[in-house]
Coordinates of C-alpha atoms in Angstrom, one line a residue:
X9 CA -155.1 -45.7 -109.2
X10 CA -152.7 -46.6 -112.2
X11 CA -149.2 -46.5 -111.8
X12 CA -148.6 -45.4 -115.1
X13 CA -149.0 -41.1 -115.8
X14 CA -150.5 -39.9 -118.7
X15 CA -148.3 -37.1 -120.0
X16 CA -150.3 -33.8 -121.6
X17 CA -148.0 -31.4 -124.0
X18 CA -150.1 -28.6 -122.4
X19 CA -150.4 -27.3 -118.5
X20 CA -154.4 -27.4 -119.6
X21 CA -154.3 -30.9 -119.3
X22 CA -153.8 -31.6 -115.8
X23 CA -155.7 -28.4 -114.7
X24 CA -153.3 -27.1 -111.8
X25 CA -154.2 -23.9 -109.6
X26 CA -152.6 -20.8 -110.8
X27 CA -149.7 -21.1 -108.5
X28 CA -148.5 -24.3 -109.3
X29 CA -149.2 -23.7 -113.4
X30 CA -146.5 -21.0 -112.4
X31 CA -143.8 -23.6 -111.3
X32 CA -145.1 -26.1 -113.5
X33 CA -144.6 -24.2 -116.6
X34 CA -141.6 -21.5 -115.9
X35 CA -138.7 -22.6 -118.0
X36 CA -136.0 -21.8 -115.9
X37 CA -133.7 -23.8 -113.8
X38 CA -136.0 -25.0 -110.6
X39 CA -133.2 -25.3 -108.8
X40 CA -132.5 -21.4 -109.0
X41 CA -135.7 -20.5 -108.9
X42 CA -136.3 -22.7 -105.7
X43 CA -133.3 -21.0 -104.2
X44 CA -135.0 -17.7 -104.6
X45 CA -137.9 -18.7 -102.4
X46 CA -135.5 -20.3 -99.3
X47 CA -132.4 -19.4 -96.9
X48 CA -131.1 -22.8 -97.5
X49 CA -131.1 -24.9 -100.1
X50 CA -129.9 -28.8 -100.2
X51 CA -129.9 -31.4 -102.6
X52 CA -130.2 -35.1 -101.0
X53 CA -129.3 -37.8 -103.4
X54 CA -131.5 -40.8 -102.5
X55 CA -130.3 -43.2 -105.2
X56 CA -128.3 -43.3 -108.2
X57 CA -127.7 -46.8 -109.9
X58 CA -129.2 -49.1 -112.7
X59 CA -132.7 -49.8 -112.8
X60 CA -135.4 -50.3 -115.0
X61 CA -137.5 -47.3 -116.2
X62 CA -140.4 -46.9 -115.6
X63 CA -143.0 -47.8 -118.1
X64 CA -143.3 -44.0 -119.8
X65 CA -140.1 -43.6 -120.0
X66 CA -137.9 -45.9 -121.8
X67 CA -139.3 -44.8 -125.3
X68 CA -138.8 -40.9 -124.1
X69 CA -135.2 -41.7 -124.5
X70 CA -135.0 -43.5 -127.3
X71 CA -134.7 -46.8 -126.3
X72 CA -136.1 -50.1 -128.8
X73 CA -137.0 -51.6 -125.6
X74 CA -137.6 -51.6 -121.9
X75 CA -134.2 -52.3 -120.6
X76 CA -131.8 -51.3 -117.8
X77 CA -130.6 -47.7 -117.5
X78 CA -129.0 -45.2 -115.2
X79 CA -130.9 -43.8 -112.8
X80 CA -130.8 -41.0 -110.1
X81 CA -133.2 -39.8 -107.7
X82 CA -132.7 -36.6 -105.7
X83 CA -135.0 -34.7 -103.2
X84 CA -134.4 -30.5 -103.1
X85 CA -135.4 -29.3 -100.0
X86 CA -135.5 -25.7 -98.8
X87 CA -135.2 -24.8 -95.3
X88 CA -135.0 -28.6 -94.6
X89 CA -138.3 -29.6 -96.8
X90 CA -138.6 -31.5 -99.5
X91 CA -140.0 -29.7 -102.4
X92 CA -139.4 -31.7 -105.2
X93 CA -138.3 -35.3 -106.2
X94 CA -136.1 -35.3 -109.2
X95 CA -135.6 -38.4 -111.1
X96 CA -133.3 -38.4 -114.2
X97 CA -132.9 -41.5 -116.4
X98 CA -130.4 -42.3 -119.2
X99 CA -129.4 -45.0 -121.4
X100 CA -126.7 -47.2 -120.2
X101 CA -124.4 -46.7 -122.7
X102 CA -124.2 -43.2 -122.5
X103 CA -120.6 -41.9 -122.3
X104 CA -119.5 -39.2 -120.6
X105 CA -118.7 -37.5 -123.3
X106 CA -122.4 -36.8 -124.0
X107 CA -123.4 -36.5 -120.2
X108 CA -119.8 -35.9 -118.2
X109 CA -120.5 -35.2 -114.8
X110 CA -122.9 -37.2 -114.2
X111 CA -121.4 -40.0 -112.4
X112 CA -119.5 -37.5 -110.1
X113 CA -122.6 -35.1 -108.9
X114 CA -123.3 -36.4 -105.8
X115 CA -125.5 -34.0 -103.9
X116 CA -124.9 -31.5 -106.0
X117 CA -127.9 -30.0 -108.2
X118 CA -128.1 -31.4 -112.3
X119 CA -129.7 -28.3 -113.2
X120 CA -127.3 -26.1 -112.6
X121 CA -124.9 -28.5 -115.3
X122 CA -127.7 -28.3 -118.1
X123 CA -129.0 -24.8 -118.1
X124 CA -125.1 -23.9 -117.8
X125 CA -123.9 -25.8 -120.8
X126 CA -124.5 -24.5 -124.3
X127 CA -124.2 -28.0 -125.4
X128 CA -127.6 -28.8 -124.2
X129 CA -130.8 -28.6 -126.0
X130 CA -134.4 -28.4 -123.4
X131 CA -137.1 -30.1 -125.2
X132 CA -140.9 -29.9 -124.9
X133 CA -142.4 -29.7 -121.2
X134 CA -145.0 -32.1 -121.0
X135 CA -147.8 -32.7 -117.4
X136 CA -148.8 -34.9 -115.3
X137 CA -150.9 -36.2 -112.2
X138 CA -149.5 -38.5 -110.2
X139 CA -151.5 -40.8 -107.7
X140 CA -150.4 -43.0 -104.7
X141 CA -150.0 -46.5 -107.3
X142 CA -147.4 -44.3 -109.3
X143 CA -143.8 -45.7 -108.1
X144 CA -142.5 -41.8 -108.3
X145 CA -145.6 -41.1 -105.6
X146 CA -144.1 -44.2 -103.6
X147 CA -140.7 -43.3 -103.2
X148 CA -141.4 -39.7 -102.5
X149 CA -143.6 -40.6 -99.4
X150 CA -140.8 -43.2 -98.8
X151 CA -138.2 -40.6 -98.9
X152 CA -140.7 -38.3 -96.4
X153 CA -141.8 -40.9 -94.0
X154 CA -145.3 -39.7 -94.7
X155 CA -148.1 -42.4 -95.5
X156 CA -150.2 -40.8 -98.1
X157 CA -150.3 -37.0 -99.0
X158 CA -153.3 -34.5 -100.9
X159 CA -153.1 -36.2 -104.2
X160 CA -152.8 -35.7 -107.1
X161 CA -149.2 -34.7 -107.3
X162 CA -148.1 -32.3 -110.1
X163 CA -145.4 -33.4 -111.9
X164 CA -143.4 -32.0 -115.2
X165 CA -140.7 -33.9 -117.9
X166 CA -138.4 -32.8 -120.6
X167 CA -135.7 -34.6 -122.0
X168 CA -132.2 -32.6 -122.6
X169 CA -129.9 -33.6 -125.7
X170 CA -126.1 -33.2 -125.6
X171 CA -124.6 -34.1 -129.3
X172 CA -126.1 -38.0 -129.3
X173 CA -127.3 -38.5 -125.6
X174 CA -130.9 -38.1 -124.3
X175 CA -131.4 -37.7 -120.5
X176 CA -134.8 -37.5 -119.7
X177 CA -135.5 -35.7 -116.3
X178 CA -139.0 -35.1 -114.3
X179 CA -140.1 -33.1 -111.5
X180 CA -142.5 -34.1 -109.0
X181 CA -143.8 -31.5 -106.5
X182 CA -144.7 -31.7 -103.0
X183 CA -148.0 -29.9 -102.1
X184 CA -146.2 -27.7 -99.6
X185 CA -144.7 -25.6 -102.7
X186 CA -147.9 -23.7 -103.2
X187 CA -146.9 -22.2 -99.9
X188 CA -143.2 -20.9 -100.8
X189 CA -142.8 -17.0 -100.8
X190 CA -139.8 -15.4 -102.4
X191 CA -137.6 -15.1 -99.6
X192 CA -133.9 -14.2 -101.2
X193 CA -133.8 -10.3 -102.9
X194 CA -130.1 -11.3 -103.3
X195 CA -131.0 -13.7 -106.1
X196 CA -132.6 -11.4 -108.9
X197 CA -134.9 -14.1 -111.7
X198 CA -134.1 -12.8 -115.2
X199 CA -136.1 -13.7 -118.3
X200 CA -133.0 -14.7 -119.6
X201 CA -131.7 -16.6 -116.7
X202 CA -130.1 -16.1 -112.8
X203 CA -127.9 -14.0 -110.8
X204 CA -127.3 -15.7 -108.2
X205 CA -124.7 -14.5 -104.8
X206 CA -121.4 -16.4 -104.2
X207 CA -122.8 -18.5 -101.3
X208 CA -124.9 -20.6 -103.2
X209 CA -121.7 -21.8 -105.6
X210 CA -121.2 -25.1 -103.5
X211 CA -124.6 -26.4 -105.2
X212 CA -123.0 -25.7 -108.6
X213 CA -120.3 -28.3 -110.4
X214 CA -117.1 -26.7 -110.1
X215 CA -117.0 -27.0 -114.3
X216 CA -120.1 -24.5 -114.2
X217 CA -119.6 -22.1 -111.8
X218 CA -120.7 -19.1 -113.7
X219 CA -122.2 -15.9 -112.7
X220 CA -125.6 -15.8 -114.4
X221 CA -127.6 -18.8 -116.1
X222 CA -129.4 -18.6 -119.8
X223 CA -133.0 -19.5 -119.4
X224 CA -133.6 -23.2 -121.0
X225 CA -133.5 -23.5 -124.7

């Protein structure tokens, strides 16, 4: 299979179930909403250096060429299973003024920065499948220590802006998500964002520890 995705502006275009069109397409911060369906939540940072991007990306962010950027690959688990790779890519030269924070996250979750910063625009989602050639596919079975899974993989992208910076992050799902069940009636899901209880602010940048989240703009 290619290594290369092809990206749809519509969920119609990579024809999930109707479970995973839920998680594909709900606007709000994954990392909440995965917290809602788990007693523990963890973000493992795999990898956050320069690297190239990969081929779909380097124009999503606004680059003339295909050149070195910053890069940072997380897995969110719940209950000790990965859920979801996250992989976030920026231009080199961004400053922390656009993106500050982001060289001093560590394990803990990006999301909860962006949807709590009224800085931040959300862009378009836009689709994908993913099959075993794709390097995203690779490093998630790397990061697993499984061989091969069910593909394809769903994935989703949107790139954030904060005043001149682009940061363009994608989601890739593990097939076990279609079996999550809500599992925390202390964390109520708002159309207009999160409540969430106290225990869960060690995943949350002490700049952004606030008591609800807006949905993504």
């Amino acid at each position: 299979m290619t290594p290369h995705a092809k990206w749809h502006d519509h969920a119609n275009g990579v024809a999930p179930s109707v479970n995973m069109r839920d998680w594909l397409t709900d606007r709000v911060s994954l990392t909440y909403k995965l917290m809602a369906h788990c007693q523990q939540f963890r973000v493992q940072r795999l990898r956050q250096q320069r690297a190239l991007p990969l081929a779909e990306e380097w124009q999503a962010i606004g680059l003339a060429r295909r050149q070195q950027v910053q890069e940072r690959d997380v897995l969110l688990r719940c209950d000790g299973r990965p859920m979801v790779l996250g992989h976030t890519v920026l231009a080199l030269d961004a400053t922390t003024t656009e993106w500050p924070f982001f060289s001093s996250l560590g394990e803990r979750s990006l999301g909860s920065t962006l949807f709590g910063d009224p800085l931040v625009m959300r862009g378009q989602l836009q689709y994908a499948r993913l099959y075993g050639g794709h390097p995203l596919a690779q490093r998630m079975a790397a990061a697993s220590g499984v061989d091969s899974f069910a593909y394809p993989l769903w994935a989703r992208r949107s790139a954030f802006r904060r005043k001149t910076g682009i940061m363009l992050v994608t989601e890739v799902f593990f097939p076990e998500i279609e079996e999550l069940r809500r599992a925390r009636p202390d964390i109520k899901v708002l159309s207009a964002g999160f409540s969430i209880s106290s225990d869960l602010s060690r995943h949350i940048h002490p700049a952004h520890q606030l008591l609800s989240f807006g949905a993504a703009r």
